[in-house]
């Protein structure tokens, strides 16, 4: 018999925007045009549309988009050992001071520190990703992950589960560059495919505001 509490919790999970339409598809030929290596070694290209991060030791491996956007959605499939740190990253730009800060949304197993959102330099812990959604990650298999930032709201979805939904006013009306990260100390590479991005400010408001 299904637990009423669990059923109620499942009903409250927000489903994000549909994956069809308005996406810029990043295939192998487009990857180096869309992203640049900011930290670490360049990412390699594998057969069947798979991008592979370098393994890391003392530093992160980070790629960021050349494009700057305000509100966006980044959607991809990833495969990794959950003892590694891997996930999404984005850089906030302060137009008045030209200062930047890099935020990371990392997925990893509990022994590797758990899944969370954090800021680098200065270091700040923002929020932990929902434990049940974290368990939805399948090690060494393809996982569907999505990052959605609109206004002050940051949302993360893992294999169909709403893993995180937080608001932070520092996100609102700020120019951003989005990308992928392999966290330092990851002995193995992470693999990525079907990378899709969407600029939300270019979507009709009745679609972009739908939950």
PDB file of C-alpha atoms in Angstrom, residues 28-190:
ATOM      1  CA  UNK A  28      30.315  17.564 -31.120  1.00  0.00           C
ATOM      2  CA  UNK A  29      30.898  20.074 -33.891  1.00  0.00           C
ATOM      3  CA  UNK A  30      29.239  22.851 -31.882  1.00  0.00           C
ATOM      4  CA  UNK A  31      30.757  22.121 -28.477  1.00  0.00           C
ATOM      5  CA  UNK A  32      33.985  24.085 -28.927  1.00  0.00           C
ATOM      6  CA  UNK A  33      32.042  26.914 -30.557  1.00  0.00           C
ATOM      7  CA  UNK A  34      29.588  27.061 -27.651  1.00  0.00           C
ATOM      8  CA  UNK A  35      31.935  26.473 -24.696  1.00  0.00           C
ATOM      9  CA  UNK A  36      35.459  27.437 -23.708  1.00  0.00           C
ATOM     10  CA  UNK A  37      37.735  25.806 -21.127  1.00  0.00           C
ATOM     11  CA  UNK A  38      38.056  28.099 -18.111  1.00  0.00           C
ATOM     12  CA  UNK A  39      39.881  25.811 -15.677  1.00  0.00           C
ATOM     13  CA  UNK A  40      41.774  22.559 -16.236  1.00  0.00           C
ATOM     14  CA  UNK A  41      42.459  20.530 -19.330  1.00  0.00           C
ATOM     15  CA  UNK A  42      40.253  20.640 -22.445  1.00  0.00           C
ATOM     16  CA  UNK A  43      37.352  18.224 -22.606  1.00  0.00           C
ATOM     17  CA  UNK A  44      37.668  15.431 -25.155  1.00  0.00           C
ATOM     18  CA  UNK A  45      35.212  14.255 -27.772  1.00  0.00           C
ATOM     19  CA  UNK A  46      34.133  10.647 -27.936  1.00  0.00           C
ATOM     20  CA  UNK A  47      32.085   8.656 -30.479  1.00  0.00           C
ATOM     21  CA  UNK A  48      28.270   8.641 -30.437  1.00  0.00           C
ATOM     22  CA  UNK A  49      27.997  12.285 -29.406  1.00  0.00           C
ATOM     23  CA  UNK A  50      29.661  11.837 -26.000  1.00  0.00           C
ATOM     24  CA  UNK A  51      31.784  14.554 -24.384  1.00  0.00           C
ATOM     25  CA  UNK A  52      34.243  13.495 -21.705  1.00  0.00           C
ATOM     26  CA  UNK A  53      35.690  15.647 -18.951  1.00  0.00           C
ATOM     27  CA  UNK A  54      39.284  15.200 -17.814  1.00  0.00           C
ATOM     28  CA  UNK A  55      39.909  13.437 -14.515  1.00  0.00           C
ATOM     29  CA  UNK A  56      40.953  15.960 -11.890  1.00  0.00           C
ATOM     30  CA  UNK A  57      43.296  16.122  -8.929  1.00  0.00           C
ATOM     31  CA  UNK A  58      43.939  19.502  -7.309  1.00  0.00           C
ATOM     32  CA  UNK A  59      41.697  21.679  -9.459  1.00  0.00           C
ATOM     33  CA  UNK A  60      38.270  21.679 -11.090  1.00  0.00           C
ATOM     34  CA  UNK A  61      37.712  21.167 -14.804  1.00  0.00           C
ATOM     35  CA  UNK A  62      35.292  23.838 -16.006  1.00  0.00           C
ATOM     36  CA  UNK A  63      33.826  24.861 -19.353  1.00  0.00           C
ATOM     37  CA  UNK A  64      31.611  27.947 -19.722  1.00  0.00           C
ATOM     38  CA  UNK A  65      29.530  29.249 -22.583  1.00  0.00           C
ATOM     39  CA  UNK A  66      30.757  32.075 -24.758  1.00  0.00           C
ATOM     40  CA  UNK A  67      27.202  33.447 -24.704  1.00  0.00           C
ATOM     41  CA  UNK A  68      25.897  35.564 -21.858  1.00  0.00           C
ATOM     42  CA  UNK A  69      22.252  35.177 -20.813  1.00  0.00           C
ATOM     43  CA  UNK A  70      19.992  36.281 -17.952  1.00  0.00           C
ATOM     44  CA  UNK A  71      17.499  33.422 -17.508  1.00  0.00           C
ATOM     45  CA  UNK A  72      18.213  30.018 -18.983  1.00  0.00           C
ATOM     46  CA  UNK A  73      17.706  26.265 -18.849  1.00  0.00           C
ATOM     47  CA  UNK A  74      20.558  23.781 -19.302  1.00  0.00           C
ATOM     48  CA  UNK A  75      19.574  20.175 -19.937  1.00  0.00           C
ATOM     49  CA  UNK A  76      21.836  17.152 -20.526  1.00  0.00           C
ATOM     50  CA  UNK A  77      22.448  13.479 -19.874  1.00  0.00           C
ATOM     51  CA  UNK A  78      25.479  12.516 -17.796  1.00  0.00           C
ATOM     52  CA  UNK A  79      27.179   9.308 -16.708  1.00  0.00           C
ATOM     53  CA  UNK A  80      29.694   9.124 -13.884  1.00  0.00           C
ATOM     54  CA  UNK A  81      30.958   7.319 -10.828  1.00  0.00           C
ATOM     55  CA  UNK A  82      29.067   8.858  -7.908  1.00  0.00           C
ATOM     56  CA  UNK A  83      32.302   9.087  -5.948  1.00  0.00           C
ATOM     57  CA  UNK A  84      33.205  11.876  -8.371  1.00  0.00           C
ATOM     58  CA  UNK A  85      32.019  15.476  -8.226  1.00  0.00           C
ATOM     59  CA  UNK A  86      30.310  16.508 -11.451  1.00  0.00           C
ATOM     60  CA  UNK A  87      27.497  18.786 -12.494  1.00  0.00           C
ATOM     61  CA  UNK A  88      26.492  22.211 -13.774  1.00  0.00           C
ATOM     62  CA  UNK A  89      28.183  25.522 -13.158  1.00  0.00           C
ATOM     63  CA  UNK A  90      27.441  29.120 -14.013  1.00  0.00           C
ATOM     64  CA  UNK A  91      29.154  32.470 -13.598  1.00  0.00           C
ATOM     65  CA  UNK A  92      27.343  35.573 -12.389  1.00  0.00           C
ATOM     66  CA  UNK A  93      28.497  38.914 -13.781  1.00  0.00           C
ATOM     67  CA  UNK A  94      28.063  42.164 -11.865  1.00  0.00           C
ATOM     68  CA  UNK A  95      27.763  44.830 -14.562  1.00  0.00           C
ATOM     69  CA  UNK A  96      28.470  47.687 -12.143  1.00  0.00           C
ATOM     70  CA  UNK A  97      31.676  46.349 -10.596  1.00  0.00           C
ATOM     71  CA  UNK A  98      32.697  43.816 -13.313  1.00  0.00           C
ATOM     72  CA  UNK A  99      33.093  41.297 -10.477  1.00  0.00           C
ATOM     73  CA  UNK A 100      32.205  37.648 -11.119  1.00  0.00           C
ATOM     74  CA  UNK A 101      31.250  34.721  -8.914  1.00  0.00           C
ATOM     75  CA  UNK A 102      30.991  31.079  -9.968  1.00  0.00           C
ATOM     76  CA  UNK A 103      28.163  28.903  -8.651  1.00  0.00           C
ATOM     77  CA  UNK A 104      28.224  25.108  -8.913  1.00  0.00           C
ATOM     78  CA  UNK A 105      25.485  22.474  -8.779  1.00  0.00           C
ATOM     79  CA  UNK A 106      27.346  19.261  -7.995  1.00  0.00           C
ATOM     80  CA  UNK A 107      26.026  15.699  -8.065  1.00  0.00           C
ATOM     81  CA  UNK A 108      27.937  13.046  -6.135  1.00  0.00           C
ATOM     82  CA  UNK A 109      27.548  10.212  -3.648  1.00  0.00           C
ATOM     83  CA  UNK A 110      27.389  10.768   0.129  1.00  0.00           C
ATOM     84  CA  UNK A 111      30.982   9.647   0.679  1.00  0.00           C
ATOM     85  CA  UNK A 112      32.093  12.311  -1.815  1.00  0.00           C
ATOM     86  CA  UNK A 113      30.246  15.054   0.041  1.00  0.00           C
ATOM     87  CA  UNK A 114      26.690  14.756  -1.234  1.00  0.00           C
ATOM     88  CA  UNK A 115      24.874  16.857  -3.792  1.00  0.00           C
ATOM     89  CA  UNK A 116      24.534  20.600  -3.283  1.00  0.00           C
ATOM     90  CA  UNK A 117      24.727  24.128  -4.666  1.00  0.00           C
ATOM     91  CA  UNK A 118      27.729  26.213  -3.647  1.00  0.00           C
ATOM     92  CA  UNK A 119      29.604  29.392  -4.559  1.00  0.00           C
ATOM     93  CA  UNK A 120      33.335  29.571  -5.170  1.00  0.00           C
ATOM     94  CA  UNK A 121      35.491  32.525  -4.083  1.00  0.00           C
ATOM     95  CA  UNK A 122      34.269  33.408  -1.564  1.00  0.00           C
ATOM     96  CA  UNK A 123      33.177  29.935  -0.579  1.00  0.00           C
ATOM     97  CA  UNK A 124      29.526  29.701   0.430  1.00  0.00           C
ATOM     98  CA  UNK A 125      27.167  26.731   0.787  1.00  0.00           C
ATOM     99  CA  UNK A 126      23.717  27.554  -0.642  1.00  0.00           C
ATOM    100  CA  UNK A 127      21.552  24.427  -0.304  1.00  0.00           C
ATOM    101  CA  UNK A 128      21.583  20.635  -0.292  1.00  0.00           C
ATOM    102  CA  UNK A 129      19.842  18.779  -3.090  1.00  0.00           C
ATOM    103  CA  UNK A 130      16.868  16.675  -1.982  1.00  0.00           C
ATOM    104  CA  UNK A 131      18.119  13.336  -0.610  1.00  0.00           C
ATOM    105  CA  UNK A 132      15.505  11.237  -2.412  1.00  0.00           C
ATOM    106  CA  UNK A 133      16.259  12.960  -5.710  1.00  0.00           C
ATOM    107  CA  UNK A 134      19.959  12.395  -5.115  1.00  0.00           C
ATOM    108  CA  UNK A 135      19.247   8.686  -4.755  1.00  0.00           C
ATOM    109  CA  UNK A 136      17.551   8.823  -8.150  1.00  0.00           C
ATOM    110  CA  UNK A 137      21.006   9.219  -9.705  1.00  0.00           C
ATOM    111  CA  UNK A 138      22.143   5.904 -11.169  1.00  0.00           C
ATOM    112  CA  UNK A 139      25.924   5.344 -10.966  1.00  0.00           C
ATOM    113  CA  UNK A 140      27.733   4.488 -14.207  1.00  0.00           C
ATOM    114  CA  UNK A 141      24.550   4.919 -16.249  1.00  0.00           C
ATOM    115  CA  UNK A 142      22.965   7.811 -18.140  1.00  0.00           C
ATOM    116  CA  UNK A 143      21.073  10.277 -15.954  1.00  0.00           C
ATOM    117  CA  UNK A 144      18.832  13.098 -17.157  1.00  0.00           C
ATOM    118  CA  UNK A 145      19.708  16.342 -15.329  1.00  0.00           C
ATOM    119  CA  UNK A 146      18.383  19.854 -15.772  1.00  0.00           C
ATOM    120  CA  UNK A 147      19.230  23.299 -14.374  1.00  0.00           C
ATOM    121  CA  UNK A 148      16.619  26.062 -14.660  1.00  0.00           C
ATOM    122  CA  UNK A 149      17.287  29.654 -13.566  1.00  0.00           C
ATOM    123  CA  UNK A 150      14.574  32.279 -13.911  1.00  0.00           C
ATOM    124  CA  UNK A 151      14.687  35.532 -11.991  1.00  0.00           C
ATOM    125  CA  UNK A 152      15.771  34.772  -8.427  1.00  0.00           C
ATOM    126  CA  UNK A 153      14.677  31.135  -8.678  1.00  0.00           C
ATOM    127  CA  UNK A 154      17.062  28.190  -9.191  1.00  0.00           C
ATOM    128  CA  UNK A 155      15.609  24.737  -9.882  1.00  0.00           C
ATOM    129  CA  UNK A 156      17.314  21.385 -10.469  1.00  0.00           C
ATOM    130  CA  UNK A 157      15.733  18.197 -11.806  1.00  0.00           C
ATOM    131  CA  UNK A 158      17.288  14.707 -11.648  1.00  0.00           C
ATOM    132  CA  UNK A 159      15.747  11.884 -13.677  1.00  0.00           C
ATOM    133  CA  UNK A 160      12.328  13.518 -13.464  1.00  0.00           C
ATOM    134  CA  UNK A 161      12.545  14.381  -9.753  1.00  0.00           C
ATOM    135  CA  UNK A 162      12.447  18.003  -8.552  1.00  0.00           C
ATOM    136  CA  UNK A 163      15.731  17.941  -6.670  1.00  0.00           C
ATOM    137  CA  UNK A 164      16.049  21.581  -5.663  1.00  0.00           C
ATOM    138  CA  UNK A 165      13.943  24.734  -5.723  1.00  0.00           C
ATOM    139  CA  UNK A 166      15.463  27.771  -4.010  1.00  0.00           C
ATOM    140  CA  UNK A 167      15.319  31.547  -4.355  1.00  0.00           C
ATOM    141  CA  UNK A 168      18.281  33.885  -4.042  1.00  0.00           C
ATOM    142  CA  UNK A 169      17.983  37.540  -5.014  1.00  0.00           C
ATOM    143  CA  UNK A 170      21.597  37.560  -6.193  1.00  0.00           C
ATOM    144  CA  UNK A 171      20.443  35.577  -9.226  1.00  0.00           C
ATOM    145  CA  UNK A 172      17.851  38.073 -10.423  1.00  0.00           C
ATOM    146  CA  UNK A 173      18.603  40.294 -13.418  1.00  0.00           C
ATOM    147  CA  UNK A 174      22.235  39.234 -13.528  1.00  0.00           C
ATOM    148  CA  UNK A 175      24.070  38.247 -16.682  1.00  0.00           C
ATOM    149  CA  UNK A 176      25.296  34.648 -16.584  1.00  0.00           C
ATOM    150  CA  UNK A 177      27.522  32.226 -18.453  1.00  0.00           C
ATOM    151  CA  UNK A 178      26.558  28.569 -18.039  1.00  0.00           C
ATOM    152  CA  UNK A 179      28.597  25.386 -18.285  1.00  0.00           C
ATOM    153  CA  UNK A 180      29.725  22.019 -16.961  1.00  0.00           C
ATOM    154  CA  UNK A 181      32.108  21.091 -14.157  1.00  0.00           C
ATOM    155  CA  UNK A 182      34.153  18.120 -13.034  1.00  0.00           C
ATOM    156  CA  UNK A 183      35.084  18.767  -9.399  1.00  0.00           C
ATOM    157  CA  UNK A 184      38.600  18.420  -8.096  1.00  0.00           C
ATOM    158  CA  UNK A 185      39.568  15.096  -6.608  1.00  0.00           C
ATOM    159  CA  UNK A 186      37.562  13.105  -9.170  1.00  0.00           C
ATOM    160  CA  UNK A 187      39.602  10.052 -10.101  1.00  0.00           C
ATOM    161  CA  UNK A 188      37.414   9.257 -13.116  1.00  0.00           C
ATOM    162  CA  UNK A 189      36.032  11.350 -15.947  1.00  0.00           C
ATOM    163  CA  UNK A 190      32.365  12.174 -16.325  1.00  0.00           C
TER     164      UNK A 190
END
